[in-house]
Amino acid sequence: MLNARFVKPLGLVGSMSRLISSMTNTEIIQHRARLFEEEKSRQLKEIERIEKIEVIVEDQEKNTAKLIMNKNLSTPFNCAMHLSEMLCQRSALALVDETTLWDMNYPLKHSCSLKFLHFKDQDPFNVNLAYWRSCSFILGYLIETAFKDQYFVDLCSFPPPDIKSGSFIYDAKLNIPDWKPSKEELRCLSIMVSKLVAKKLKFEKLKISAELASEMFKYNKFKLEQIPAILSLQKSKSDTDNLISVYRLGDYVDISKGPMISSTEMIGRFEVTNIFDIETENYGKIQRIQGISIPAQLQLHYWTFNLLAERAAKLNSALKPTLLSRMTN
């Protein structure tokens, strides 16, 4: 019933929007998901024989264990499964060879040492950043699926996570002129996220060629322009693989260098706090969608959370998107 109340006011203003694509949001999501799954299957088929790697893992008691895992197949989450259920439930990220942050669901490439990172670590800085980035990713998922198909949403990008700013954001062109969401509509958007989180979806990473990325995002004019800029920036940083990192959550696929947290099961209270119109140099007028959330592993009094939500409802002054400013998310 809440969802019906949410859609109705959108329909009143949405009738003024013009369709800018022959594809609906649902069809575009399915297009990206299909290409992701096909490429994932293709990469798996390229593994002609299973090679073993040694992974030296540190558990929650600081004890070490040597695991024999499968190169390009076994993930840090698979390693955690060999040790304890607690590690599986609380580990948000992995640290490979003491230097490289690694997604829990991304296959390991070589023998290595492995530590598991979680929100109650002595220094949870990197985990917190991954959480903020993952929440921005979820905002993209939300705004591309919250509206009826006749209202086309053009996702733009989300900036690198900045927890001190007080909110995570996603910038997009909603194509609904003069719409200012009510508190009820924002609350309904938040409820949609809660339903998504309850599905316990995993964040899956895949590295793909620029050509495939261009095909995957060919119905999104913003991201299609950003792909060459991403490659150019990677080359300037001596990144030699010339591949684009994409993530899948359910059927939703988006570009991000990551890392992301393990799954939506780690998302606690999540609130969409505001939507602002912003003027940009490259993209014209677009919308900035903002939110606030706390990890499920952390406890926070509702009164304190409400104070944070009030702050998160103020316009986030993060850099507006340009072709070069959003390539590090």
mmCIF file of C-alpha atoms in Angstrom:
data_model
loop_
_atom_site.group_PDB
_atom_site.id
_atom_site.type_symbol
_atom_site.label_atom_id
_atom_site.label_comp_id
_atom_site.label_asym_id
_atom_site.label_seq_id
_atom_site.Cartn_x
_atom_site.Cartn_y
_atom_site.Cartn_z
ATOM 1 C CA MET A 1 0.000 0.000 0.000
ATOM 2 C CA LEU A 2 2.865 2.365 0.766
ATOM 3 C CA ASN A 3 4.332 1.709 -2.663
ATOM 4 C CA ALA A 4 1.007 2.552 -4.323
ATOM 5 C CA ARG A 5 0.843 5.846 -2.423
ATOM 6 C CA PHE A 6 4.384 6.597 -3.515
ATOM 7 C CA VAL A 7 3.798 5.940 -7.222
ATOM 8 C CA LYS A 8 0.580 7.953 -7.466
ATOM 9 C CA PRO A 9 2.079 11.438 -6.863
ATOM 10 C CA LEU A 10 4.966 10.608 -9.175
ATOM 11 C CA GLY A 11 2.440 9.877 -11.914
ATOM 12 C CA LEU A 12 0.992 13.377 -11.626
ATOM 13 C CA VAL A 13 4.276 15.101 -12.398
ATOM 14 C CA GLY A 14 5.691 12.260 -14.477
ATOM 15 C CA SER A 15 3.128 12.850 -17.213
ATOM 16 C CA MET A 16 5.066 16.009 -18.109
ATOM 17 C CA SER A 17 8.330 14.174 -18.686
ATOM 18 C CA ARG A 18 9.382 13.188 -22.171
ATOM 19 C CA LEU A 19 10.661 9.767 -23.086
ATOM 20 C CA ILE A 20 14.313 10.044 -24.093
ATOM 21 C CA SER A 21 14.903 6.382 -24.881
ATOM 22 C CA SER A 22 13.042 3.674 -26.758
ATOM 23 C CA MET A 23 14.163 1.308 -23.994
ATOM 24 C CA THR A 24 12.497 1.230 -20.594
ATOM 25 C CA ASN A 25 14.469 1.177 -17.352
ATOM 26 C CA THR A 26 13.501 -2.479 -16.854
ATOM 27 C CA GLU A 27 14.743 -3.463 -20.315
ATOM 28 C CA ILE A 28 18.013 -1.601 -19.806
ATOM 29 C CA ILE A 29 18.596 -3.314 -16.451
ATOM 30 C CA GLN A 30 17.936 -6.692 -18.076
ATOM 31 C CA HIS A 31 20.303 -5.839 -20.945
ATOM 32 C CA ARG A 32 23.184 -5.066 -18.560
ATOM 33 C CA ALA A 33 22.465 -8.099 -16.376
ATOM 34 C CA ARG A 34 22.411 -10.424 -19.392
ATOM 35 C CA LEU A 35 25.775 -9.159 -20.657
ATOM 36 C CA PHE A 36 27.246 -9.431 -17.158
ATOM 37 C CA GLU A 37 26.134 -13.060 -16.825
ATOM 38 C CA GLU A 38 27.344 -13.950 -20.326
ATOM 39 C CA GLU A 39 30.770 -12.437 -19.677
ATOM 40 C CA LYS A 40 31.031 -14.092 -16.271
ATOM 41 C CA SER A 41 30.273 -17.466 -17.891
ATOM 42 C CA ARG A 42 32.758 -16.804 -20.676
ATOM 43 C CA GLN A 43 35.541 -15.989 -18.221
ATOM 44 C CA LEU A 44 34.809 -19.146 -16.239
ATOM 45 C CA LYS A 45 34.973 -21.262 -19.400
ATOM 46 C CA GLU A 46 38.424 -19.825 -20.129
ATOM 47 C CA ILE A 47 39.738 -21.596 -17.014
ATOM 48 C CA GLU A 48 40.846 -24.806 -18.728
ATOM 49 C CA ARG A 49 42.325 -26.454 -15.644
ATOM 50 C CA ILE A 50 42.040 -25.768 -11.954
ATOM 51 C CA GLU A 51 45.252 -24.547 -10.358
ATOM 52 C CA LYS A 52 45.790 -24.645 -6.611
ATOM 53 C CA ILE A 53 46.997 -21.701 -4.546
ATOM 54 C CA GLU A 54 48.035 -21.424 -0.897
ATOM 55 C CA VAL A 55 46.184 -18.862 1.176
ATOM 56 C CA ILE A 56 47.514 -18.036 4.655
ATOM 57 C CA VAL A 57 44.468 -16.808 6.546
ATOM 58 C CA GLU A 58 44.273 -14.970 9.843
ATOM 59 C CA ASP A 59 41.101 -15.719 11.801
ATOM 60 C CA GLN A 60 39.272 -13.656 14.432
ATOM 61 C CA GLU A 61 41.567 -14.986 17.158
ATOM 62 C CA LYS A 62 44.685 -13.851 15.230
ATOM 63 C CA ASN A 63 45.556 -17.479 14.554
ATOM 64 C CA THR A 64 46.787 -18.422 11.092
ATOM 65 C CA ALA A 65 45.754 -21.321 8.915
ATOM 66 C CA LYS A 66 46.919 -22.478 5.506
ATOM 67 C CA LEU A 67 44.166 -23.199 3.021
ATOM 68 C CA ILE A 68 44.528 -24.819 -0.381
ATOM 69 C CA MET A 69 42.129 -22.993 -2.676
ATOM 70 C CA ASN A 70 41.375 -22.732 -6.406
ATOM 71 C CA LYS A 71 43.031 -19.964 -8.419
ATOM 72 C CA ASN A 72 40.552 -17.615 -10.151
ATOM 73 C CA LEU A 73 37.643 -19.455 -8.540
ATOM 74 C CA SER A 74 37.902 -19.311 -4.755
ATOM 75 C CA THR A 75 36.984 -16.037 -3.049
ATOM 76 C CA PRO A 76 37.806 -14.654 0.401
ATOM 77 C CA PHE A 77 34.248 -15.589 1.360
ATOM 78 C CA ASN A 78 35.000 -19.202 0.391
ATOM 79 C CA CYS A 79 38.079 -19.040 2.613
ATOM 80 C CA ALA A 80 35.996 -17.715 5.509
ATOM 81 C CA MET A 81 33.604 -20.639 5.062
ATOM 82 C CA HIS A 82 36.457 -23.001 5.929
ATOM 83 C CA LEU A 83 37.102 -21.223 9.233
ATOM 84 C CA SER A 84 33.932 -20.070 10.975
ATOM 85 C CA GLU A 85 30.401 -18.847 10.429
ATOM 86 C CA MET A 86 31.267 -15.680 12.343
ATOM 87 C CA LEU A 87 33.875 -14.688 9.769
ATOM 88 C CA CYS A 88 31.364 -15.242 6.983
ATOM 89 C CA GLN A 89 28.742 -13.094 8.676
ATOM 90 C CA ARG A 90 30.839 -10.143 9.806
ATOM 91 C CA SER A 91 33.622 -9.829 7.191
ATOM 92 C CA ALA A 92 32.956 -6.874 4.912
ATOM 93 C CA LEU A 93 36.303 -6.790 3.074
ATOM 94 C CA ALA A 94 39.511 -8.758 2.789
ATOM 95 C CA LEU A 95 43.097 -7.540 2.859
ATOM 96 C CA VAL A 96 45.445 -9.411 0.521
ATOM 97 C CA ASP A 97 49.177 -9.543 1.290
ATOM 98 C CA GLU A 98 48.781 -6.738 3.841
ATOM 99 C CA THR A 99 48.425 -4.171 1.036
ATOM 100 C CA THR A 100 45.474 -4.725 -1.305
ATOM 101 C CA LEU A 101 41.820 -4.333 -0.377
ATOM 102 C CA TRP A 102 39.813 -7.163 -1.911
ATOM 103 C CA ASP A 103 36.101 -7.813 -2.370
ATOM 104 C CA MET A 104 34.822 -10.783 -0.381
ATOM 105 C CA ASN A 105 33.127 -12.270 -3.475
ATOM 106 C CA TYR A 106 35.929 -11.673 -6.003
ATOM 107 C CA PRO A 107 38.157 -14.660 -6.899
ATOM 108 C CA LEU A 108 41.750 -14.712 -5.692
ATOM 109 C CA LYS A 109 44.399 -14.623 -8.420
ATOM 110 C CA HIS A 110 47.498 -16.042 -6.693
ATOM 111 C CA SER A 111 48.877 -17.469 -3.463
ATOM 112 C CA CYS A 112 48.650 -14.836 -0.749
ATOM 113 C CA SER A 113 48.048 -13.935 2.853
ATOM 114 C CA LEU A 114 44.514 -12.921 3.778
ATOM 115 C CA LYS A 115 42.954 -10.920 6.580
ATOM 116 C CA PHE A 116 39.264 -10.265 7.093
ATOM 117 C CA LEU A 117 38.078 -6.733 7.873
ATOM 118 C CA HIS A 118 34.883 -5.784 9.659
ATOM 119 C CA PHE A 119 33.104 -2.769 11.136
ATOM 120 C CA LYS A 120 34.386 -3.272 14.690
ATOM 121 C CA ASP A 121 38.062 -3.390 13.759
ATOM 122 C CA GLN A 122 40.359 -1.063 15.662
ATOM 123 C CA ASP A 123 40.661 0.999 12.484
ATOM 124 C CA PRO A 124 37.561 0.456 10.281
ATOM 125 C CA PHE A 125 38.412 3.326 7.885
ATOM 126 C CA ASN A 126 38.532 1.257 4.688
ATOM 127 C CA VAL A 127 35.485 -0.781 5.663
ATOM 128 C CA ASN A 128 33.523 2.407 6.322
ATOM 129 C CA LEU A 129 34.482 3.788 2.917
ATOM 130 C CA ALA A 130 33.387 0.549 1.250
ATOM 131 C CA TYR A 131 30.084 0.747 3.129
ATOM 132 C CA TRP A 132 29.465 4.341 2.016
ATOM 133 C CA ARG A 133 30.347 3.434 -1.586
ATOM 134 C CA SER A 134 28.016 0.415 -1.454
ATOM 135 C CA CYS A 135 25.175 2.598 -0.171
ATOM 136 C CA SER A 136 25.657 4.997 -3.090
ATOM 137 C CA PHE A 137 25.516 1.968 -5.380
ATOM 138 C CA ILE A 138 22.225 0.945 -3.763
ATOM 139 C CA LEU A 139 20.830 4.439 -4.377
ATOM 140 C CA GLY A 140 21.519 3.906 -8.081
ATOM 141 C CA TYR A 141 19.682 0.580 -7.925
ATOM 142 C CA LEU A 142 16.779 2.272 -6.164
ATOM 143 C CA ILE A 143 16.253 5.234 -8.463
ATOM 144 C CA GLU A 144 16.464 3.095 -11.608
ATOM 145 C CA THR A 145 13.775 0.716 -10.327
ATOM 146 C CA ALA A 146 11.505 2.935 -8.180
ATOM 147 C CA PHE A 147 9.637 4.604 -11.041
ATOM 148 C CA LYS A 148 7.195 3.162 -13.543
ATOM 149 C CA ASP A 149 8.776 2.186 -16.837
ATOM 150 C CA GLN A 150 7.318 5.115 -18.763
ATOM 151 C CA TYR A 151 9.445 7.524 -16.680
ATOM 152 C CA PHE A 152 12.979 7.154 -17.974
ATOM 153 C CA VAL A 153 15.836 7.574 -15.467
ATOM 154 C CA ASP A 154 19.354 8.353 -16.711
ATOM 155 C CA LEU A 155 21.963 7.419 -14.107
ATOM 156 C CA CYS A 156 25.029 9.650 -14.059
ATOM 157 C CA SER A 157 27.511 8.670 -11.331
ATOM 158 C CA PHE A 158 28.341 8.819 -7.650
ATOM 159 C CA PRO A 159 31.417 10.499 -6.158
ATOM 160 C CA PRO A 160 34.151 8.870 -4.079
ATOM 161 C CA PRO A 161 32.854 8.215 -0.543
ATOM 162 C CA ASP A 162 33.279 11.051 1.944
ATOM 163 C CA ILE A 163 31.830 10.088 5.312
ATOM 164 C CA LYS A 164 32.553 13.521 6.804
ATOM 165 C CA SER A 165 30.122 15.049 4.307
ATOM 166 C CA GLY A 166 27.273 13.466 6.271
ATOM 167 C CA SER A 167 25.561 11.702 3.377
ATOM 168 C CA PHE A 168 26.228 9.384 0.459
ATOM 169 C CA ILE A 169 24.864 10.425 -2.912
ATOM 170 C CA TYR A 170 24.019 9.396 -6.461
ATOM 171 C CA ASP A 171 23.588 11.918 -9.256
ATOM 172 C CA ALA A 172 21.070 11.128 -11.997
ATOM 173 C CA LYS A 173 18.680 12.757 -14.444
ATOM 174 C CA LEU A 174 15.175 11.798 -13.359
ATOM 175 C CA ASN A 175 13.402 13.595 -16.235
ATOM 176 C CA ILE A 176 10.529 14.679 -13.991
ATOM 177 C CA PRO A 177 10.315 18.492 -14.236
ATOM 178 C CA ASP A 178 9.735 20.503 -11.061
ATOM 179 C CA TRP A 179 9.296 17.454 -8.845
ATOM 180 C CA LYS A 180 10.170 17.951 -5.195
ATOM 181 C CA PRO A 181 9.568 14.735 -3.230
ATOM 182 C CA SER A 182 7.443 14.913 -0.116
ATOM 183 C CA LYS A 183 8.450 13.353 3.198
ATOM 184 C CA GLU A 184 6.035 10.515 2.466
ATOM 185 C CA GLU A 185 7.651 9.854 -0.915
ATOM 186 C CA LEU A 186 11.138 9.859 0.626
ATOM 187 C CA ARG A 187 9.900 7.453 3.284
ATOM 188 C CA CYS A 188 8.495 5.136 0.604
ATOM 189 C CA LEU A 189 11.848 5.182 -1.208
ATOM 190 C CA SER A 190 13.507 4.193 2.069
ATOM 191 C CA ILE A 191 11.032 1.332 2.487
ATOM 192 C CA MET A 192 11.949 0.091 -1.003
ATOM 193 C CA VAL A 193 15.595 -0.060 0.078
ATOM 194 C CA SER A 194 14.627 -2.029 3.191
ATOM 195 C CA LYS A 195 12.904 -4.609 0.976
ATOM 196 C CA LEU A 196 16.002 -4.782 -1.220
ATOM 197 C CA VAL A 197 18.302 -5.223 1.780
ATOM 198 C CA ALA A 198 16.125 -8.072 3.081
ATOM 199 C CA LYS A 199 16.971 -10.095 -0.051
ATOM 200 C CA LYS A 200 20.566 -10.512 1.227
ATOM 201 C CA LEU A 201 22.071 -9.912 -2.197
ATOM 202 C CA LYS A 202 25.817 -10.233 -2.778
ATOM 203 C CA PHE A 203 27.952 -7.573 -4.458
ATOM 204 C CA GLU A 204 29.649 -9.328 -7.393
ATOM 205 C CA LYS A 205 32.642 -7.789 -9.178
ATOM 206 C CA LEU A 206 33.652 -8.407 -12.780
ATOM 207 C CA LYS A 207 36.412 -6.791 -14.849
ATOM 208 C CA ILE A 208 35.459 -6.320 -18.482
ATOM 209 C CA SER A 209 36.865 -4.790 -21.665
ATOM 210 C CA ALA A 210 36.049 -1.216 -22.633
ATOM 211 C CA GLU A 211 34.259 -2.561 -25.705
ATOM 212 C CA LEU A 212 31.953 -4.712 -23.621
ATOM 213 C CA ALA A 213 31.429 -1.872 -21.134
ATOM 214 C CA SER A 214 30.373 0.384 -24.012
ATOM 215 C CA GLU A 215 27.902 -2.250 -25.194
ATOM 216 C CA MET A 216 26.649 -2.834 -21.659
ATOM 217 C CA PHE A 217 25.992 0.867 -21.015
ATOM 218 C CA LYS A 218 25.105 1.951 -24.554
ATOM 219 C CA TYR A 219 21.649 3.085 -23.403
ATOM 220 C CA ASN A 220 23.141 5.417 -20.790
ATOM 221 C CA LYS A 221 24.566 8.548 -22.401
ATOM 222 C CA PHE A 222 26.416 9.658 -19.261
ATOM 223 C CA LYS A 223 28.231 6.409 -18.551
ATOM 224 C CA LEU A 224 29.010 5.853 -22.215
ATOM 225 C CA GLU A 225 30.921 9.165 -22.184
ATOM 226 C CA GLN A 226 32.689 8.251 -18.944
ATOM 227 C CA ILE A 227 34.200 4.942 -20.084
ATOM 228 C CA PRO A 228 37.032 6.487 -22.209
ATOM 229 C CA ALA A 229 37.782 8.894 -19.367
ATOM 230 C CA ILE A 230 38.057 5.975 -16.942
ATOM 231 C CA LEU A 231 40.563 4.231 -19.213
ATOM 232 C CA SER A 232 42.560 7.428 -19.657
ATOM 233 C CA LEU A 233 42.762 7.934 -15.895
ATOM 234 C CA GLN A 234 43.817 4.308 -15.334
ATOM 235 C CA LYS A 235 46.596 4.660 -17.900
ATOM 236 C CA SER A 236 47.840 7.794 -16.160
ATOM 237 C CA LYS A 237 48.104 5.748 -12.964
ATOM 238 C CA SER A 238 49.994 2.935 -14.733
ATOM 239 C CA ASP A 239 47.060 0.529 -14.511
ATOM 240 C CA THR A 240 48.049 -1.916 -17.234
ATOM 241 C CA ASP A 241 45.015 -4.203 -17.553
ATOM 242 C CA ASN A 242 42.860 -1.634 -19.428
ATOM 243 C CA LEU A 243 39.712 -3.180 -17.981
ATOM 244 C CA ILE A 244 36.605 -1.606 -16.478
ATOM 245 C CA SER A 245 35.334 -2.801 -13.089
ATOM 246 C CA VAL A 246 31.593 -3.362 -12.862
ATOM 247 C CA TYR A 247 29.490 -4.699 -10.013
ATOM 248 C CA ARG A 248 26.218 -6.618 -9.959
ATOM 249 C CA LEU A 249 23.660 -6.572 -7.176
ATOM 250 C CA GLY A 250 20.705 -8.751 -8.064
ATOM 251 C CA ASP A 251 19.950 -7.694 -11.654
ATOM 252 C CA TYR A 252 21.426 -4.216 -11.273
ATOM 253 C CA VAL A 253 24.869 -3.576 -12.834
ATOM 254 C CA ASP A 254 26.918 -0.391 -12.489
ATOM 255 C CA ILE A 255 30.461 0.899 -12.933
ATOM 256 C CA SER A 256 32.695 1.323 -9.884
ATOM 257 C CA LYS A 257 36.327 0.649 -9.045
ATOM 258 C CA GLY A 258 35.177 -0.623 -5.621
ATOM 259 C CA PRO A 259 35.689 -2.294 -3.305
ATOM 260 C CA MET A 260 32.180 -2.982 -2.045
ATOM 261 C CA ILE A 261 30.998 -4.730 1.104
ATOM 262 C CA SER A 262 30.066 -8.409 0.976
ATOM 263 C CA SER A 263 26.271 -8.233 0.773
ATOM 264 C CA THR A 264 23.171 -6.195 1.599
ATOM 265 C CA GLU A 265 22.848 -8.273 4.770
ATOM 266 C CA MET A 266 25.378 -5.838 6.274
ATOM 267 C CA ILE A 267 23.138 -2.822 5.635
ATOM 268 C CA GLY A 268 21.363 -1.551 8.744
ATOM 269 C CA ARG A 269 18.903 1.307 8.898
ATOM 270 C CA PHE A 270 18.862 3.138 5.560
ATOM 271 C CA GLU A 271 17.074 6.394 4.824
ATOM 272 C CA VAL A 272 16.736 8.386 1.613
ATOM 273 C CA THR A 273 16.974 11.915 2.998
ATOM 274 C CA ASN A 274 16.537 14.334 0.077
ATOM 275 C CA ILE A 275 16.657 14.966 -3.667
ATOM 276 C CA PHE A 276 18.069 18.235 -5.005
ATOM 277 C CA ASP A 277 18.308 19.822 -8.445
ATOM 278 C CA ILE A 278 21.907 20.721 -9.308
ATOM 279 C CA GLU A 279 23.367 22.472 -12.355
ATOM 280 C CA THR A 280 26.423 20.848 -13.960
ATOM 281 C CA GLU A 281 28.818 21.998 -16.645
ATOM 282 C CA ASN A 282 28.768 18.803 -18.706
ATOM 283 C CA TYR A 283 25.320 17.359 -17.996
ATOM 284 C CA GLY A 284 23.016 20.336 -17.446
ATOM 285 C CA LYS A 285 20.410 20.126 -14.683
ATOM 286 C CA ILE A 286 20.385 16.766 -12.928
ATOM 287 C CA GLN A 287 19.267 15.494 -9.529
ATOM 288 C CA ARG A 288 21.372 14.675 -6.495
ATOM 289 C CA ILE A 289 19.838 11.857 -4.447
ATOM 290 C CA GLN A 290 21.150 11.670 -0.871
ATOM 291 C CA GLY A 291 20.930 9.143 1.945
ATOM 292 C CA ILE A 292 22.258 7.992 5.303
ATOM 293 C CA SER A 293 22.749 4.511 6.750
ATOM 294 C CA ILE A 294 24.498 2.625 9.528
ATOM 295 C CA PRO A 295 25.866 -0.944 9.332
ATOM 296 C CA ALA A 296 23.721 -3.706 10.792
ATOM 297 C CA GLN A 297 26.635 -4.674 13.069
ATOM 298 C CA LEU A 298 26.552 -1.296 14.840
ATOM 299 C CA GLN A 299 23.919 -0.153 17.298
ATOM 300 C CA LEU A 300 22.726 3.460 17.285
ATOM 301 C CA HIS A 301 19.880 5.056 19.240
ATOM 302 C CA TYR A 302 17.025 6.130 16.957
ATOM 303 C CA TRP A 303 17.278 9.709 18.280
ATOM 304 C CA THR A 304 20.938 9.901 17.271
ATOM 305 C CA PHE A 305 20.166 8.424 13.865
ATOM 306 C CA ASN A 306 17.443 11.020 13.336
ATOM 307 C CA LEU A 307 19.971 13.788 14.037
ATOM 308 C CA LEU A 308 22.296 12.300 11.418
ATOM 309 C CA ALA A 309 19.379 12.064 8.977
ATOM 310 C CA GLU A 310 18.570 15.750 9.493
ATOM 311 C CA ARG A 311 22.144 16.634 8.603
ATOM 312 C CA ALA A 312 22.074 14.269 5.626
ATOM 313 C CA ALA A 313 18.982 16.092 4.296
ATOM 314 C CA LYS A 314 21.072 19.219 3.644
ATOM 315 C CA LEU A 315 22.632 19.618 0.196
ATOM 316 C CA ASN A 316 25.876 17.650 -0.023
ATOM 317 C CA SER A 317 28.554 19.942 -1.450
ATOM 318 C CA ALA A 318 30.520 17.139 -3.125
ATOM 319 C CA LEU A 319 31.968 18.038 -6.523
ATOM 320 C CA LYS A 320 29.397 18.097 -9.270
ATOM 321 C CA PRO A 321 29.929 15.385 -11.890
ATOM 322 C CA THR A 322 32.187 16.013 -14.852
ATOM 323 C CA LEU A 323 33.889 13.566 -17.167
ATOM 324 C CA LEU A 324 37.010 13.606 -14.965
ATOM 325 C CA SER A 325 35.692 14.139 -11.421
ATOM 326 C CA ARG A 326 33.740 10.878 -11.072
ATOM 327 C CA MET A 327 36.260 8.321 -12.238
ATOM 328 C CA THR A 328 37.463 7.310 -8.754
ATOM 329 C CA ASN A 329 34.235 6.018 -7.205
#
